[in-house]
PDB file of C-alpha atoms and ligand atoms in Angstrom:
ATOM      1  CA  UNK A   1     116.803  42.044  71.353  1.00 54.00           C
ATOM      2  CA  UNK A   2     116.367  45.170  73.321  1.00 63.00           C
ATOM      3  CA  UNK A   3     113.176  47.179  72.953  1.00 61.00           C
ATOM      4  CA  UNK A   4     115.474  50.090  71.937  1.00 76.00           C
ATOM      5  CA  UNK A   5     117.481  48.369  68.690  1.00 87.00           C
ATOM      6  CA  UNK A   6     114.140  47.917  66.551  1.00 89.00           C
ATOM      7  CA  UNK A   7     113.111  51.330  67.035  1.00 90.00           C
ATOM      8  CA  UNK A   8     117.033  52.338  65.953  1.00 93.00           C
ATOM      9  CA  UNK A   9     116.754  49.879  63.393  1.00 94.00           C
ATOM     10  CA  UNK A  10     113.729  51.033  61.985  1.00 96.00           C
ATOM     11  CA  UNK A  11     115.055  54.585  62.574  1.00 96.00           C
ATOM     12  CA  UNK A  12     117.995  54.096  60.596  1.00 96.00           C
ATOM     13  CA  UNK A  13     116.365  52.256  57.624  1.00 97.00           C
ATOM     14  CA  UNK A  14     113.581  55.000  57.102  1.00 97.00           C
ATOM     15  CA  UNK A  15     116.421  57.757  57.160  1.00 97.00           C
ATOM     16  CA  UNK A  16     118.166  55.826  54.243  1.00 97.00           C
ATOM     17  CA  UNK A  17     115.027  55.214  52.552  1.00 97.00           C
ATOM     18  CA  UNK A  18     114.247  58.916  52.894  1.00 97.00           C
ATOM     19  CA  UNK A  19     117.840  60.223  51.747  1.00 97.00           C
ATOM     20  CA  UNK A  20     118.255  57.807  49.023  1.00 96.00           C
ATOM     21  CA  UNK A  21     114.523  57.233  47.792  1.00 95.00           C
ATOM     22  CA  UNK A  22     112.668  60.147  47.796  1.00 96.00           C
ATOM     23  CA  UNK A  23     114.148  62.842  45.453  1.00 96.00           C
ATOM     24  CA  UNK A  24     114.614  66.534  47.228  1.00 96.00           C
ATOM     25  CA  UNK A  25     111.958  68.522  45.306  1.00 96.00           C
ATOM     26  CA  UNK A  26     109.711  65.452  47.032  1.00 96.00           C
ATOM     27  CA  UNK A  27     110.852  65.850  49.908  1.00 97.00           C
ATOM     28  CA  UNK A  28     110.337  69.970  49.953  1.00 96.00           C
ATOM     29  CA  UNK A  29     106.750  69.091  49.482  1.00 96.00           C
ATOM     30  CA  UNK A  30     106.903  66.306  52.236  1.00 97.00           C
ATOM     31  CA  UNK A  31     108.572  68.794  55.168  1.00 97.00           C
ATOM     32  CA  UNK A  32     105.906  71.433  53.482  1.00 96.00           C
ATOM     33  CA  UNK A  33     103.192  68.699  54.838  1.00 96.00           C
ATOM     34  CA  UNK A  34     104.788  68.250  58.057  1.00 96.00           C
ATOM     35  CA  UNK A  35     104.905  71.173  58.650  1.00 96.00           C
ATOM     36  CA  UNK A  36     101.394  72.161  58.021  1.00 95.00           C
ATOM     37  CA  UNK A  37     100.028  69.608  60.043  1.00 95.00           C
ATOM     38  CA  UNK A  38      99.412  67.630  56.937  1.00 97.00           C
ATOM     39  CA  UNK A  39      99.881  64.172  58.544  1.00 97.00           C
ATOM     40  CA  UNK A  40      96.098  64.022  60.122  1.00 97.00           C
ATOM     41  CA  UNK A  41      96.745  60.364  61.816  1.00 97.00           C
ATOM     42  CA  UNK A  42      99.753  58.225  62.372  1.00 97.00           C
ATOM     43  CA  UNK A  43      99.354  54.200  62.888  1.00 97.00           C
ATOM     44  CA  UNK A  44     102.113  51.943  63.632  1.00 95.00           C
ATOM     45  CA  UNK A  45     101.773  48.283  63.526  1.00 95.00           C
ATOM     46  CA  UNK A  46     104.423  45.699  64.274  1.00 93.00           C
ATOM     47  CA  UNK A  47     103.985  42.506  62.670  1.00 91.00           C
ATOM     48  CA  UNK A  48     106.543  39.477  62.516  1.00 92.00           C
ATOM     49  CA  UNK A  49     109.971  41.543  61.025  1.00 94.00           C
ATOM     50  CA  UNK A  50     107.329  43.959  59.678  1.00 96.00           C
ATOM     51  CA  UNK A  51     107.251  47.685  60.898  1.00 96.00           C
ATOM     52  CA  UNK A  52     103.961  49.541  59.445  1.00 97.00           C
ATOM     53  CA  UNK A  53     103.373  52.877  59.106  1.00 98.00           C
ATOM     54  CA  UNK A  54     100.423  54.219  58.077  1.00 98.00           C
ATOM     55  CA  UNK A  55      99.546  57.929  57.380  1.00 98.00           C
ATOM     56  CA  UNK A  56      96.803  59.669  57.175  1.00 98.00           C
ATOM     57  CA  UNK A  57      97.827  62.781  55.233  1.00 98.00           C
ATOM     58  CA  UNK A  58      96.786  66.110  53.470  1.00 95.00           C
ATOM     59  CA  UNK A  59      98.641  67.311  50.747  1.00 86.00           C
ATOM     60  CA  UNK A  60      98.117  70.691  48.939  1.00 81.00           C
ATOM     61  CA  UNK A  61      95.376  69.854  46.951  1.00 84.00           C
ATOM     62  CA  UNK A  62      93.321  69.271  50.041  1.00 86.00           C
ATOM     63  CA  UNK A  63      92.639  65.235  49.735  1.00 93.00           C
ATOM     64  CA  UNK A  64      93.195  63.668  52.292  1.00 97.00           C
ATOM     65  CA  UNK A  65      95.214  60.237  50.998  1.00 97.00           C
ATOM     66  CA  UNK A  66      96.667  57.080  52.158  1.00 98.00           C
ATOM     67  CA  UNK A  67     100.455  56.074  52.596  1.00 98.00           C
ATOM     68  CA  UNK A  68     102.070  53.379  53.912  1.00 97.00           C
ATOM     69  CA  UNK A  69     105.612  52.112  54.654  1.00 97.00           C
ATOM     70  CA  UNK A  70     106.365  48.609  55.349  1.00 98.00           C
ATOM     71  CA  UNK A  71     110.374  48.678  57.068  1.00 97.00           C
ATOM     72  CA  UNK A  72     111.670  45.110  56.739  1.00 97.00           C
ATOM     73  CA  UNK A  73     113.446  44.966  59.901  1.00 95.00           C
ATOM     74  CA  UNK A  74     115.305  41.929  58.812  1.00 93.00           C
ATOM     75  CA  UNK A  75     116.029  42.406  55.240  1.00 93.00           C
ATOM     76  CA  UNK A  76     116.279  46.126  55.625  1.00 94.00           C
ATOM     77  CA  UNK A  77     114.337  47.113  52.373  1.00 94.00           C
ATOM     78  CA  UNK A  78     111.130  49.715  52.999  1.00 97.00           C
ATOM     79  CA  UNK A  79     108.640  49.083  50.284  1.00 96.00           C
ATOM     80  CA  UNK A  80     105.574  52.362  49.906  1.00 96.00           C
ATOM     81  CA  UNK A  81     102.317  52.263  48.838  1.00 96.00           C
ATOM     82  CA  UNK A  82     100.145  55.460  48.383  1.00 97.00           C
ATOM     83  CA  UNK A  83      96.743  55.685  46.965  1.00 96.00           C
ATOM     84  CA  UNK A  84      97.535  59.334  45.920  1.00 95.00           C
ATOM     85  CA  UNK A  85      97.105  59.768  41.299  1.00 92.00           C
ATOM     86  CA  UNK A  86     100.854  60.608  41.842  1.00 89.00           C
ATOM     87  CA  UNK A  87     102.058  57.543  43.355  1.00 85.00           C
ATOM     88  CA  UNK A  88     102.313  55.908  40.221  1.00 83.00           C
ATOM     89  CA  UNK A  89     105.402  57.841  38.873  1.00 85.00           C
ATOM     90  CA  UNK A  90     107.611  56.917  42.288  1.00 91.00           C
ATOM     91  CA  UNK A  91     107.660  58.134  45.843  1.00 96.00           C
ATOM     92  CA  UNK A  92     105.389  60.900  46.686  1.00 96.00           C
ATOM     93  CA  UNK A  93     104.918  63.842  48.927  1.00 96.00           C
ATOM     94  CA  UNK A  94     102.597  61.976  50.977  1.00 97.00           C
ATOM     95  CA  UNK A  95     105.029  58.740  51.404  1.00 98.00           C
ATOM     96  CA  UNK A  96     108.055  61.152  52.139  1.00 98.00           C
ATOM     97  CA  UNK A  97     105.704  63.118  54.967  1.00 98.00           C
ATOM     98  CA  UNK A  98     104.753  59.659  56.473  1.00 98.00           C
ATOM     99  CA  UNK A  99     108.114  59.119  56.742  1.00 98.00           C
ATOM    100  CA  UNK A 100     109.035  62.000  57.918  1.00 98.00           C
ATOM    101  CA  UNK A 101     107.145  62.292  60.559  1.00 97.00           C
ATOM    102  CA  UNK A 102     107.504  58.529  61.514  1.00 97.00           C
ATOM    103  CA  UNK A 103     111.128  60.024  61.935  1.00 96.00           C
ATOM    104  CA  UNK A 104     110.344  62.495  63.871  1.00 95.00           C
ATOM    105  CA  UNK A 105     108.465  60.803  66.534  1.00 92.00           C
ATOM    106  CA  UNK A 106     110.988  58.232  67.115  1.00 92.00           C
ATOM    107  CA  UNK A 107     113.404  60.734  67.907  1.00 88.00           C
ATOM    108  CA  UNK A 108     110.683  62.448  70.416  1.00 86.00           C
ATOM    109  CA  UNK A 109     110.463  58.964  71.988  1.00 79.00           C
ATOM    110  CA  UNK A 110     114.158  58.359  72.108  1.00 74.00           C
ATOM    111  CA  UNK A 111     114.842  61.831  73.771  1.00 75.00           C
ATOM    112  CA  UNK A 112     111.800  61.603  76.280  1.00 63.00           C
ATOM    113  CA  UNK A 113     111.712  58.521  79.113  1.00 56.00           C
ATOM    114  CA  UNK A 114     111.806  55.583  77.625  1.00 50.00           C
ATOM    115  CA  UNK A 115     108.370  54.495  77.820  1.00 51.00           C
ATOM    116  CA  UNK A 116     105.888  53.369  75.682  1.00 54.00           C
ATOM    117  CA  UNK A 117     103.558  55.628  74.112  1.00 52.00           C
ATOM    118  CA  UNK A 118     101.937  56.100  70.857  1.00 52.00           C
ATOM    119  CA  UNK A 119     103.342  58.911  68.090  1.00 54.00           C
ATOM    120  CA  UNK A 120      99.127  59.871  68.200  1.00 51.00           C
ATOM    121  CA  UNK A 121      96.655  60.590  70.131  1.00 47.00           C
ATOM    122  CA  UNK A 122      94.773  57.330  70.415  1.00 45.00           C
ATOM    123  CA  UNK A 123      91.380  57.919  69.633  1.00 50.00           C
ATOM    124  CA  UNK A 124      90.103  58.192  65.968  1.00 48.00           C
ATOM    125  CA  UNK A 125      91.280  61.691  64.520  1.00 47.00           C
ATOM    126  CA  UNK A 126      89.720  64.403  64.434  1.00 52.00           C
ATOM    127  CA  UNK A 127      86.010  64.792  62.638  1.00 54.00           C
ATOM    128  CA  UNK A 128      85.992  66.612  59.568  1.00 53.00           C
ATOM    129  CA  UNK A 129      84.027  69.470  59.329  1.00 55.00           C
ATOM    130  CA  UNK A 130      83.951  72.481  57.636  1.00 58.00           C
ATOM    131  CA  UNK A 131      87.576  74.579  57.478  1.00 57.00           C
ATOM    132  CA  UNK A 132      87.730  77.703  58.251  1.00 57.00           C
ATOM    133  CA  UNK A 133      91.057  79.846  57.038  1.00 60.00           C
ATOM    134  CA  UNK A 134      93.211  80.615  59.444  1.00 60.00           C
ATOM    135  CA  UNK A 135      94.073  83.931  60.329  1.00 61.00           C
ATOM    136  CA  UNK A 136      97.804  84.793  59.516  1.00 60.00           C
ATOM    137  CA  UNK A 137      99.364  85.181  62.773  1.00 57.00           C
ATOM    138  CA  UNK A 138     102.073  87.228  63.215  1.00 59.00           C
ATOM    139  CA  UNK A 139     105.308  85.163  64.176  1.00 57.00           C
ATOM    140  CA  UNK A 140     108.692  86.670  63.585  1.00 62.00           C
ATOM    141  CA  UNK A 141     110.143  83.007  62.899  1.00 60.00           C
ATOM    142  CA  UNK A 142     108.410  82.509  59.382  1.00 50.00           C
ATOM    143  CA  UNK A 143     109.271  85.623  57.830  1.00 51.00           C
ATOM    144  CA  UNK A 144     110.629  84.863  53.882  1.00 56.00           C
TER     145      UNK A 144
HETATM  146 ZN1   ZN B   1     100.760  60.153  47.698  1.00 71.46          ZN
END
């Protein structure tokens, strides 16, 4: 099997776990953590017909929480865990950001030279000191 059909696989599988799993007012709050940086680290582990994804993500309320997705390449199920309080009632923000961005860097490696490289910079995250508020900068795109 080509190098290329797991990633597709894995692609394909985590968009149908995303569009039938994860409910949309989720997923608003997932793309909301995307898109504010939210996902602090991304790991990927391949094991046996196992793809792993762990994230390292920030929701709104500022902790910083756990989610992983485990893509059975053969059976084609993803099963989720989160360690988030609202992980118990179903999929979560956090889950839906992982996979999310999991998405999204797979499709950044499939458009760019097919080479291997790692969604993340490899070296442990950023430390975690003190935030400051950012300044609203003015950018034309994000007017509501
Ligand atoms: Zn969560």
């Amino acid at each position: 099997m080509a190098p290329g059909d797991e990633e597709t696989t894995v692609k394909s599988l985590l968009a149908d776990f995303v569009r039938e799993s994860i409910p949309e007012y989720i997923l608003d709050g997932s793309h909301a953590i995307v898109a504010g940086d939210g996902i602090q680290k991304l790991t990927v582990n391949r094991h046996g017909d196992f793809y792993d994804v762990e994230g390292q993500v920030q929701g709104d309320d500022f902790q910083v929480y756990t989610s992983e997705l485990s893509v059975n390449l053969k059976g084609g199920g993803v099963s989720f865990f989160c360690n988030c309080p609202d992980s118990f009632s179903g999929v979560c923000r956090h889950v839906g950001a992982t996979a999310l961005k999991c998405l999204r860097s797979l499709d950044e490696a499939d458009t760019e030279r097919p080479r291997r490289r790692r969604p993340t910079g490899a070296t442990g995250g950023r430390p975690s000191g003190p935030t400051f508020p950012r300044s609203p900068s003015p950018s034309p795109a994000a007017t509501t």
